[in-house]
Coordinates of C-alpha atoms and ligand atoms in Angstrom, one line a residue:
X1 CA 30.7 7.6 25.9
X2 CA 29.2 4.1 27.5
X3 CA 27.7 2.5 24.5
X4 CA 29.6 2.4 21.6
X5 CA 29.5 0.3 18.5
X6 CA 32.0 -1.0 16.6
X7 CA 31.7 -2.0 12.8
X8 CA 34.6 -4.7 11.7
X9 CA 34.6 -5.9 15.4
X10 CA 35.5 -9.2 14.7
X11 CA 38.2 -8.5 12.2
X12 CA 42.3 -7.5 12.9
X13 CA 42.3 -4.0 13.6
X14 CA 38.4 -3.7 14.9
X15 CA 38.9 -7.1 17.3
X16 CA 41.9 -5.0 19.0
X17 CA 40.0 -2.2 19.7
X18 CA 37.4 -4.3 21.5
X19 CA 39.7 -5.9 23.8
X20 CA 41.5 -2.6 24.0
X21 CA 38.0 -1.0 25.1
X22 CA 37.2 -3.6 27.4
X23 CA 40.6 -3.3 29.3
X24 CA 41.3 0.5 29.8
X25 CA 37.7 2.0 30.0
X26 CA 34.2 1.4 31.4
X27 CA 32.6 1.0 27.8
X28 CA 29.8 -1.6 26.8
X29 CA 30.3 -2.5 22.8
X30 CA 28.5 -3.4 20.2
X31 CA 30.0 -5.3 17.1
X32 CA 28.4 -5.3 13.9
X33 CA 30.2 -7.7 11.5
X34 CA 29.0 -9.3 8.8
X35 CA 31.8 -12.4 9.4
X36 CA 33.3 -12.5 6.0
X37 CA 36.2 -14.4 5.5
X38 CA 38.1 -11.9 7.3
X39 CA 36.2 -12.1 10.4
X40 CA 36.9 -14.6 13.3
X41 CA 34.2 -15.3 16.0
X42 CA 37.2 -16.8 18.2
X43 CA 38.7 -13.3 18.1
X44 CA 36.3 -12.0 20.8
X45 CA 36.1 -15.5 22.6
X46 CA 36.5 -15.1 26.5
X47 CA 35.8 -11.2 26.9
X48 CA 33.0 -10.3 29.0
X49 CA 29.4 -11.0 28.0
X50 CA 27.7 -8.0 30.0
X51 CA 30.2 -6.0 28.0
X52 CA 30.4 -7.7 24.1
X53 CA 27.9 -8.6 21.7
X54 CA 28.7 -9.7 18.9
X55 CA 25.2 -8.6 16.1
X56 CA 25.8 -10.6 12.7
X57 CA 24.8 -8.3 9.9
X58 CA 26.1 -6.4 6.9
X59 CA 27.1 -2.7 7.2
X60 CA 25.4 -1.7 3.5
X61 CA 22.3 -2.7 5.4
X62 CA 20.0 0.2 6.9
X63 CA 17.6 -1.9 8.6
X64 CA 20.2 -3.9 10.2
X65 CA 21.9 0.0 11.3
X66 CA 19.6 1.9 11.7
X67 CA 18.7 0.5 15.2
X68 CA 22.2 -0.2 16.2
X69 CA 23.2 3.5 15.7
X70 CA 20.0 4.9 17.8
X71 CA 21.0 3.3 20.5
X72 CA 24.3 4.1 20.6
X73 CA 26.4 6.8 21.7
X74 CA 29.5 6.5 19.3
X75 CA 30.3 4.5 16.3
X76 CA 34.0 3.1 15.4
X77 CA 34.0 2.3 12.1
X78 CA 36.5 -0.5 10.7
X79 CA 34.1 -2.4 8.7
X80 CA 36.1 -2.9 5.4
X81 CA 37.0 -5.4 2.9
X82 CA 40.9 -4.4 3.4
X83 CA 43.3 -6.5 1.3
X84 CA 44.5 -5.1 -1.5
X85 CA 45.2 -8.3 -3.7
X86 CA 42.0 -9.4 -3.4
X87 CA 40.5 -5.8 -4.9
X88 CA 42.5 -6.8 -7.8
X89 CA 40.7 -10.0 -8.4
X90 CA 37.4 -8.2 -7.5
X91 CA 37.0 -5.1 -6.9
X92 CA 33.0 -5.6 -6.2
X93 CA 32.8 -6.1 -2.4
X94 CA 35.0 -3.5 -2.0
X95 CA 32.9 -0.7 -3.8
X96 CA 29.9 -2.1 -1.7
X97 CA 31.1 -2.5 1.7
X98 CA 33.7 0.6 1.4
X99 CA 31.7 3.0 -0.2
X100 CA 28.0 2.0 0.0
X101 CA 28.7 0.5 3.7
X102 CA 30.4 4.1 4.6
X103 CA 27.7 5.8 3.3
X104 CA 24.5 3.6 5.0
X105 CA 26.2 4.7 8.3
X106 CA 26.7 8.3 7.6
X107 CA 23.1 8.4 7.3
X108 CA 22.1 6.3 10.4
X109 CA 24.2 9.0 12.4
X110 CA 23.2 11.8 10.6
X111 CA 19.7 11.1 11.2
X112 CA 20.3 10.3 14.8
X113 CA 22.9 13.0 15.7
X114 CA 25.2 10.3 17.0
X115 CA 29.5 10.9 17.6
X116 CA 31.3 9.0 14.1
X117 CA 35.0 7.8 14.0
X118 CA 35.8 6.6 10.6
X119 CA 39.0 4.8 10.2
X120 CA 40.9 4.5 7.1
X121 CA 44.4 4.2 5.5
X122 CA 47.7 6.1 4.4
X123 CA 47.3 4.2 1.4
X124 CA 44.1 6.9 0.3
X125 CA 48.0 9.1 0.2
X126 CA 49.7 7.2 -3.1
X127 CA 52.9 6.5 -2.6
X128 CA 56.3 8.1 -2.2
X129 CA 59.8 7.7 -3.4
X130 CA 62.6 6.1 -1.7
X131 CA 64.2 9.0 -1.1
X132 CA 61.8 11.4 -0.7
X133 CA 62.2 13.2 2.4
X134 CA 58.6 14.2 3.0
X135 CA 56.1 11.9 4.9
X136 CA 52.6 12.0 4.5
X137 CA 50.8 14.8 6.3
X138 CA 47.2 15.7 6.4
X139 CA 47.7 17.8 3.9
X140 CA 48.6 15.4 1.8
X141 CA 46.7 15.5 -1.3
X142 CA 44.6 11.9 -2.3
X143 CA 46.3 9.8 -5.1
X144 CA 44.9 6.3 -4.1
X145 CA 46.7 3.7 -6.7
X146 CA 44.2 -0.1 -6.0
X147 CA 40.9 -1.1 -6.3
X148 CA 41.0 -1.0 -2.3
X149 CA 42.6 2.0 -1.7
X150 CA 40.2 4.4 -4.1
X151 CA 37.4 2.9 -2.5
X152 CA 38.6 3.6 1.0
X153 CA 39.1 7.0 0.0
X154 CA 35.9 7.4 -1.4
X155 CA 34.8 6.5 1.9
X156 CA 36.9 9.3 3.3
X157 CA 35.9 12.0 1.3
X158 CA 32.0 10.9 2.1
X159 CA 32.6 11.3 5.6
X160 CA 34.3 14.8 4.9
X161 CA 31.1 15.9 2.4
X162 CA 28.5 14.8 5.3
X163 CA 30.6 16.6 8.4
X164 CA 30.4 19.8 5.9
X165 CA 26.8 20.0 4.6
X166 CA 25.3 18.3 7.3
X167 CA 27.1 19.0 10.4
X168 CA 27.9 15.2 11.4
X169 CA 30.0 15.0 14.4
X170 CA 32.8 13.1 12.6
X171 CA 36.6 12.5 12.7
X172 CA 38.8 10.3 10.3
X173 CA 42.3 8.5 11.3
X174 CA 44.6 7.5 8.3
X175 CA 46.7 4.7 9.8
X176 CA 50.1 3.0 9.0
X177 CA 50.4 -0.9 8.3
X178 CA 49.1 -2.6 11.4
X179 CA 51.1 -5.6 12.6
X180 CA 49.8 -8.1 15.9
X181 CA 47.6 -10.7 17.0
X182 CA 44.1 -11.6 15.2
X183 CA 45.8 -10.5 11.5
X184 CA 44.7 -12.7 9.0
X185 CA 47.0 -14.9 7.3
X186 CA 46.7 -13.5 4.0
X187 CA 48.5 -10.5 5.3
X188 CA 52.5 -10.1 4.7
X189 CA 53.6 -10.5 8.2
X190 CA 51.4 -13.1 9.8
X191 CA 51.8 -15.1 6.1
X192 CA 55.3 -15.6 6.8
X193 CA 55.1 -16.9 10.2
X194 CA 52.8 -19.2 9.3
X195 CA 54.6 -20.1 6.1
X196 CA 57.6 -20.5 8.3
X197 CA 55.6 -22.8 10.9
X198 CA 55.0 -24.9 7.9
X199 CA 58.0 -25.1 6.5
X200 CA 57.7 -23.3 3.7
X201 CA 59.8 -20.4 2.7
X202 CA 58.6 -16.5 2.7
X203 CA 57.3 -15.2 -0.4
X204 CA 58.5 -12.2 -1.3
X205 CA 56.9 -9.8 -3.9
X206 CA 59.3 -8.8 -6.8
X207 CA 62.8 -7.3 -5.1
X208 CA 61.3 -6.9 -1.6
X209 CA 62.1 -2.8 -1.9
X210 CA 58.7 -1.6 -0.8
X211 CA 59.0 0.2 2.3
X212 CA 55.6 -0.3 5.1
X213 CA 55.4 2.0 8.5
X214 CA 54.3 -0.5 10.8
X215 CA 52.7 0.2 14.0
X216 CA 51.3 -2.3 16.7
X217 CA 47.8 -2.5 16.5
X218 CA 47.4 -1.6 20.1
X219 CA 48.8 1.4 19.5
X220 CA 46.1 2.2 16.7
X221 CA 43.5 1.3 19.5
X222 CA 44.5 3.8 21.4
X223 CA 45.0 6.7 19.3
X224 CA 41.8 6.1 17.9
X225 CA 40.2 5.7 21.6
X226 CA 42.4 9.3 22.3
X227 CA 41.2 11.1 18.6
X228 CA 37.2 9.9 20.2
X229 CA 37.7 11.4 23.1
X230 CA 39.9 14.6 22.1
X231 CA 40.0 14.5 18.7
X232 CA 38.1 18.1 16.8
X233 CA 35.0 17.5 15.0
X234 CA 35.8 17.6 11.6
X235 CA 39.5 16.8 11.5
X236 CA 41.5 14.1 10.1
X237 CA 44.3 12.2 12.3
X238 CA 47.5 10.8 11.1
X239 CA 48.3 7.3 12.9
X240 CA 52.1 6.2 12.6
X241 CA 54.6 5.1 14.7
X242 CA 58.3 5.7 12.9
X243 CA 58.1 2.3 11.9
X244 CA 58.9 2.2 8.1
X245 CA 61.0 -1.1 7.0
X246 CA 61.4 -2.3 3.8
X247 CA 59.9 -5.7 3.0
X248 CA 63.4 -7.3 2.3
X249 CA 64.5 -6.9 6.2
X250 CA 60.9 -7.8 7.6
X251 CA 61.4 -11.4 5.8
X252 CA 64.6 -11.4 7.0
X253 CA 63.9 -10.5 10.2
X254 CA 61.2 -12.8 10.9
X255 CA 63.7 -15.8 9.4
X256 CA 66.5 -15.3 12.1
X257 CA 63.8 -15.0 14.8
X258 CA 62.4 -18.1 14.0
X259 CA 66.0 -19.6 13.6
X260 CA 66.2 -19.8 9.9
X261 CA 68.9 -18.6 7.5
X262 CA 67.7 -15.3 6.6
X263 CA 68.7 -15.9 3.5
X264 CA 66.2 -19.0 3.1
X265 CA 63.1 -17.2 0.9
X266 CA 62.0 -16.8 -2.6
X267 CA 61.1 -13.8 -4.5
X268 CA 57.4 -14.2 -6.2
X269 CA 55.1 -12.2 -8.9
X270 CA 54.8 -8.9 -7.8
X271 CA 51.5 -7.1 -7.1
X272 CA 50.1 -4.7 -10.2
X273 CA 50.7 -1.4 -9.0
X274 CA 52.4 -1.7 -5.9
X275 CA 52.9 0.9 -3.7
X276 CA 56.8 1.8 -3.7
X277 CA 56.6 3.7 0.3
X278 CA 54.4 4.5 2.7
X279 CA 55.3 6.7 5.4
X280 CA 53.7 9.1 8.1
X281 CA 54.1 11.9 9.9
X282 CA 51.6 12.0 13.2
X283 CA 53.1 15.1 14.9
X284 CA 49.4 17.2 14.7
X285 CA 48.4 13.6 16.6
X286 CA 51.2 13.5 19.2
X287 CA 51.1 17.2 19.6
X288 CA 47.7 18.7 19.6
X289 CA 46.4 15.1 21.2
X290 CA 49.4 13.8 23.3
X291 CA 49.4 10.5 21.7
X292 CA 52.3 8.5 21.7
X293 CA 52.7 4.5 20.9
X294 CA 54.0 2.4 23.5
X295 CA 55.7 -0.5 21.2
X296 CA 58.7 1.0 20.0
X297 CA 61.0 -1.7 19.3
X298 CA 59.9 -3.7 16.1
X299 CA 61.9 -6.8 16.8
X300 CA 60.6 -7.1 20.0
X301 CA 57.0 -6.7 18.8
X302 CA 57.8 -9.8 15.9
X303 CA 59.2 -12.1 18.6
X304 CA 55.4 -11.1 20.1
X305 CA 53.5 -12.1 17.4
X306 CA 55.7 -15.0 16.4
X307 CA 54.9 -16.5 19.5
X308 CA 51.1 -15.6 19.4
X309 CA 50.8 -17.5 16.0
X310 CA 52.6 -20.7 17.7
X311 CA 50.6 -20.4 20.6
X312 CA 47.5 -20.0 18.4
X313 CA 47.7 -22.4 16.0
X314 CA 44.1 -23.2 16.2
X315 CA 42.9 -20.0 15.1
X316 CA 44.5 -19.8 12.1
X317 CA 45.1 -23.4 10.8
X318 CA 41.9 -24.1 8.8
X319 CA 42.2 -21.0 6.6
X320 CA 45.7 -21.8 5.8
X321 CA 45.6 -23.8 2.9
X322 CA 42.9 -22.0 1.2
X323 CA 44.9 -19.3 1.3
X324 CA 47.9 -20.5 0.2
X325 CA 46.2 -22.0 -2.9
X326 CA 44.6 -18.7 -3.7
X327 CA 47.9 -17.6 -3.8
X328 CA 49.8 -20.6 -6.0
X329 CA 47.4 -19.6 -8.5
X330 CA 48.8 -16.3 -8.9
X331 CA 52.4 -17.7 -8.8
X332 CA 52.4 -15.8 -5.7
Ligands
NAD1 P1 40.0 -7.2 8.3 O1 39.8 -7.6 6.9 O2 40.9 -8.0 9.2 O3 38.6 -7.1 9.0 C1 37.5 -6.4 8.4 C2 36.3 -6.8 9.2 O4 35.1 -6.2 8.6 C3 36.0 -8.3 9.2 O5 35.6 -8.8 10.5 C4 34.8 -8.4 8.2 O6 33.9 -9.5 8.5 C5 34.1 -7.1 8.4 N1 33.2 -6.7 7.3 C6 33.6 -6.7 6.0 N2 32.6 -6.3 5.2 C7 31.5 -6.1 6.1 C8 30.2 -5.6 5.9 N3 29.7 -5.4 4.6 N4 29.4 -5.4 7.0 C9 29.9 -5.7 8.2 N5 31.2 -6.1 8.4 C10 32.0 -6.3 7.4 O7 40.6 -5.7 8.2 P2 41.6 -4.9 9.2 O8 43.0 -5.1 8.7 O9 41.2 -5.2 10.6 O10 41.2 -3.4 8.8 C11 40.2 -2.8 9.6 C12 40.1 -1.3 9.1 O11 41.3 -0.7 9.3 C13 39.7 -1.2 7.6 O12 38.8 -0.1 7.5 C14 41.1 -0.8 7.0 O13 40.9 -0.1 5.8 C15 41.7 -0.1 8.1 N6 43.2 -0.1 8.1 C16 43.9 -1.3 8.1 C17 45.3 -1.2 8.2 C18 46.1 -2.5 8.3 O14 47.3 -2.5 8.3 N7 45.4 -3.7 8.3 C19 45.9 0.0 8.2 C20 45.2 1.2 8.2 C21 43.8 1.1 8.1
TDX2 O1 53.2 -12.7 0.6 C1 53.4 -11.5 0.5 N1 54.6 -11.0 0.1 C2 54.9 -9.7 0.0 O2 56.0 -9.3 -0.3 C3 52.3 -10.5 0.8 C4 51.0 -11.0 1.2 C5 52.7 -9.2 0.8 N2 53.9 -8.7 0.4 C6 54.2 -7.3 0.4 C7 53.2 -6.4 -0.3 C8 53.3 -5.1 0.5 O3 54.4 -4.3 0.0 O4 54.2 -6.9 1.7 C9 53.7 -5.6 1.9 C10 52.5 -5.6 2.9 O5 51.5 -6.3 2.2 P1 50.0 -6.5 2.9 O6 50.2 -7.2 4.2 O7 49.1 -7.0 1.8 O8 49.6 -5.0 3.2 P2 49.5 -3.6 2.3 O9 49.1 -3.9 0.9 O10 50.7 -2.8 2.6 O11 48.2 -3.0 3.0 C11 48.0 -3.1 4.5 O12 48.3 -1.8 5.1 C12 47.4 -0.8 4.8 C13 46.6 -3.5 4.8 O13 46.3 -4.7 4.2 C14 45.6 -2.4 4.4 O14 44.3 -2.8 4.8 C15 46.0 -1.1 5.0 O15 45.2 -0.1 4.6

């Protein structure tokens, strides 16, 4: 697989994988993003230009796909509108790049015969209890609970309905919360720090109870770059690193890294229908695929990406306020 294109390339999750690509293998990419909000140009500054291009265009958009797909020899698709508050102020761009924006793609490959990777969420799984011993499995039955999560399992289940009736050569990955460089401030984890920079407290929703599996993005890239290469047509992939914590220890965490009193945050509105726990089990992954994720320690992965958002002030600084203003309004 030399040419591959990448949907959501200059986003979190989708910006990883290029760098990943372009340091462990011999690929030439192709991002297609249509640079919302999300999306950060500066994200793929500095990597090679024989071996990144950046094509500015919108994923619901056959004319803009069709072409790109032809020509290459594998699509990654990440290309989402992904944060779940926002779905609940409008769930809109969500159904059209999720859903619509899924399915323009599964026709581009379908019509050109061309290798699909779909990527999507535990989230498409519900929730779970506290206490419950089971994880999420792949047999999981769907019980998405936001405006973002339906739609992304929507997408899921179009990919599943065009592998079946017309043999696309597909596979899906159902990943745990991502953590690392490139996240976009409205996110939990990167909000925080940057709260924190500011000096302004951490905003916790409601008790703080909600438990997240968190997993280093790098680690996504490359079981996603090992489910491409090994993966069965046709078969979904759990992506989770043992990482669950509950929200009330990640603030607290972050805090005494950054030298504060971990007491030192305030609790905020809570999200409409928040998701209690997420958690995974990846052992058809690690065993059938002989994944496993390199970043085991989750303190020493913060201290990381503490330090990448000092070092990177730049990157994030203008969106900062806008942000945080979206967010006031919510009493969040
Ligand atoms: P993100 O919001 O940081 O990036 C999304 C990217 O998609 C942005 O660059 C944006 O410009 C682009 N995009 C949005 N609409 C588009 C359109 N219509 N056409 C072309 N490009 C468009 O998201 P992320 O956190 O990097 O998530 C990437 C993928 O991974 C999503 O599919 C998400 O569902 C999935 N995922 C995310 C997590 C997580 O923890 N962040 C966990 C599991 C799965
Ligand atoms: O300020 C905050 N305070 C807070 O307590 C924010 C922004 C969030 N939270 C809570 C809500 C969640 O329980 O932190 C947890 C994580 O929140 P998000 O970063 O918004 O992530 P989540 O809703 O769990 O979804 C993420 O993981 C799964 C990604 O945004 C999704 O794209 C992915 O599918």
């Amino acid at each position: 697989m030399n040419k591959i294109l990448v949907t959501g390339g200059a986003g979190f999750i989708g910006s990883n994988f290029v760098h990943y690509l372009v340091a462990n293998t011999d690929a030439s990419v192709t991002v297609l993003d249509k640079l919302t909000y999300a999306a950060s140009r500066e994200s793929l500054a500095h990597l090679p230009a024989d071996r990144v291009r950046l094509v500015v265009g919108d994923i619901a958009d056959a004319s803009v796909v069709d072409p790109l797909v032809a020509e290459a020899d594998a699509v990654v698709h990440y290309a989402a509108e992904s944060h779940n508050d926002n779905s609940l102020n409008d769930p809109s761009p969500f159904v059209t790049t999720n859903i619509v924006g899924t399915f323009t793609l599964l026709e581009a490959v379908r019509k050109h015969g061309v290798r699909f990777h779909h990527i999507s969420t535990d989230e498409v799984y519900g929730d779970l209890e506290l206490d419950d011993p089971q994880r999420f499995t792949e047999q999981t039955p769907y019980n998405p609970s936001s405006p973002y999560s339906s739609t992304k399992a929507g997408s899921d289940l179009l990919v599943r309905a065009w592998v079946r009736s017309f043999g696309v050569q597909a596979t899906i990955s159902n990943c745990s919360n991502n953590y690392g460089p490139w996240q976009h401030i409205e996110k939990f984890i990167p909000r925080q720090i940057t709260n924190l920079i500011d000096g302004v407290r951490p905003k916790l929703y409601g008790a703080g109870l909600n438990v997240r599996d968190w997993i280093h993005a790098d680690d996504h890239s490359s079981a996603v770059w090992t489910i491409l290469n090994k993966g069965a047509i046709g078969e979904t992939y759990l992506i989770g690193a043992d990482g669950e914590v509950n929200n009330l220890d990640t603030v607290k965490l972050i805090l005494r890294l950054m030298g504060h009193d971990e007491n030192d945050f305030e609790h905020v509105n809570d999200r409409a229908g928040h998701d209690l726990r997420y958690a995974i089990d990846s052992t058809k992954l690690r065993t059938e695929l002989g994944w496993k994720p390199q970043f085991q320690d989750f303190e020493a992965g913060m201290v990381n990406t503490i330090a990448w958002y000092r070092d990177n002030e730049a990157w994030w600084r203008p969106k900062k306020a806008a942000v945080e203003a979206t967010y006031a309004a919510q009493g969040q």
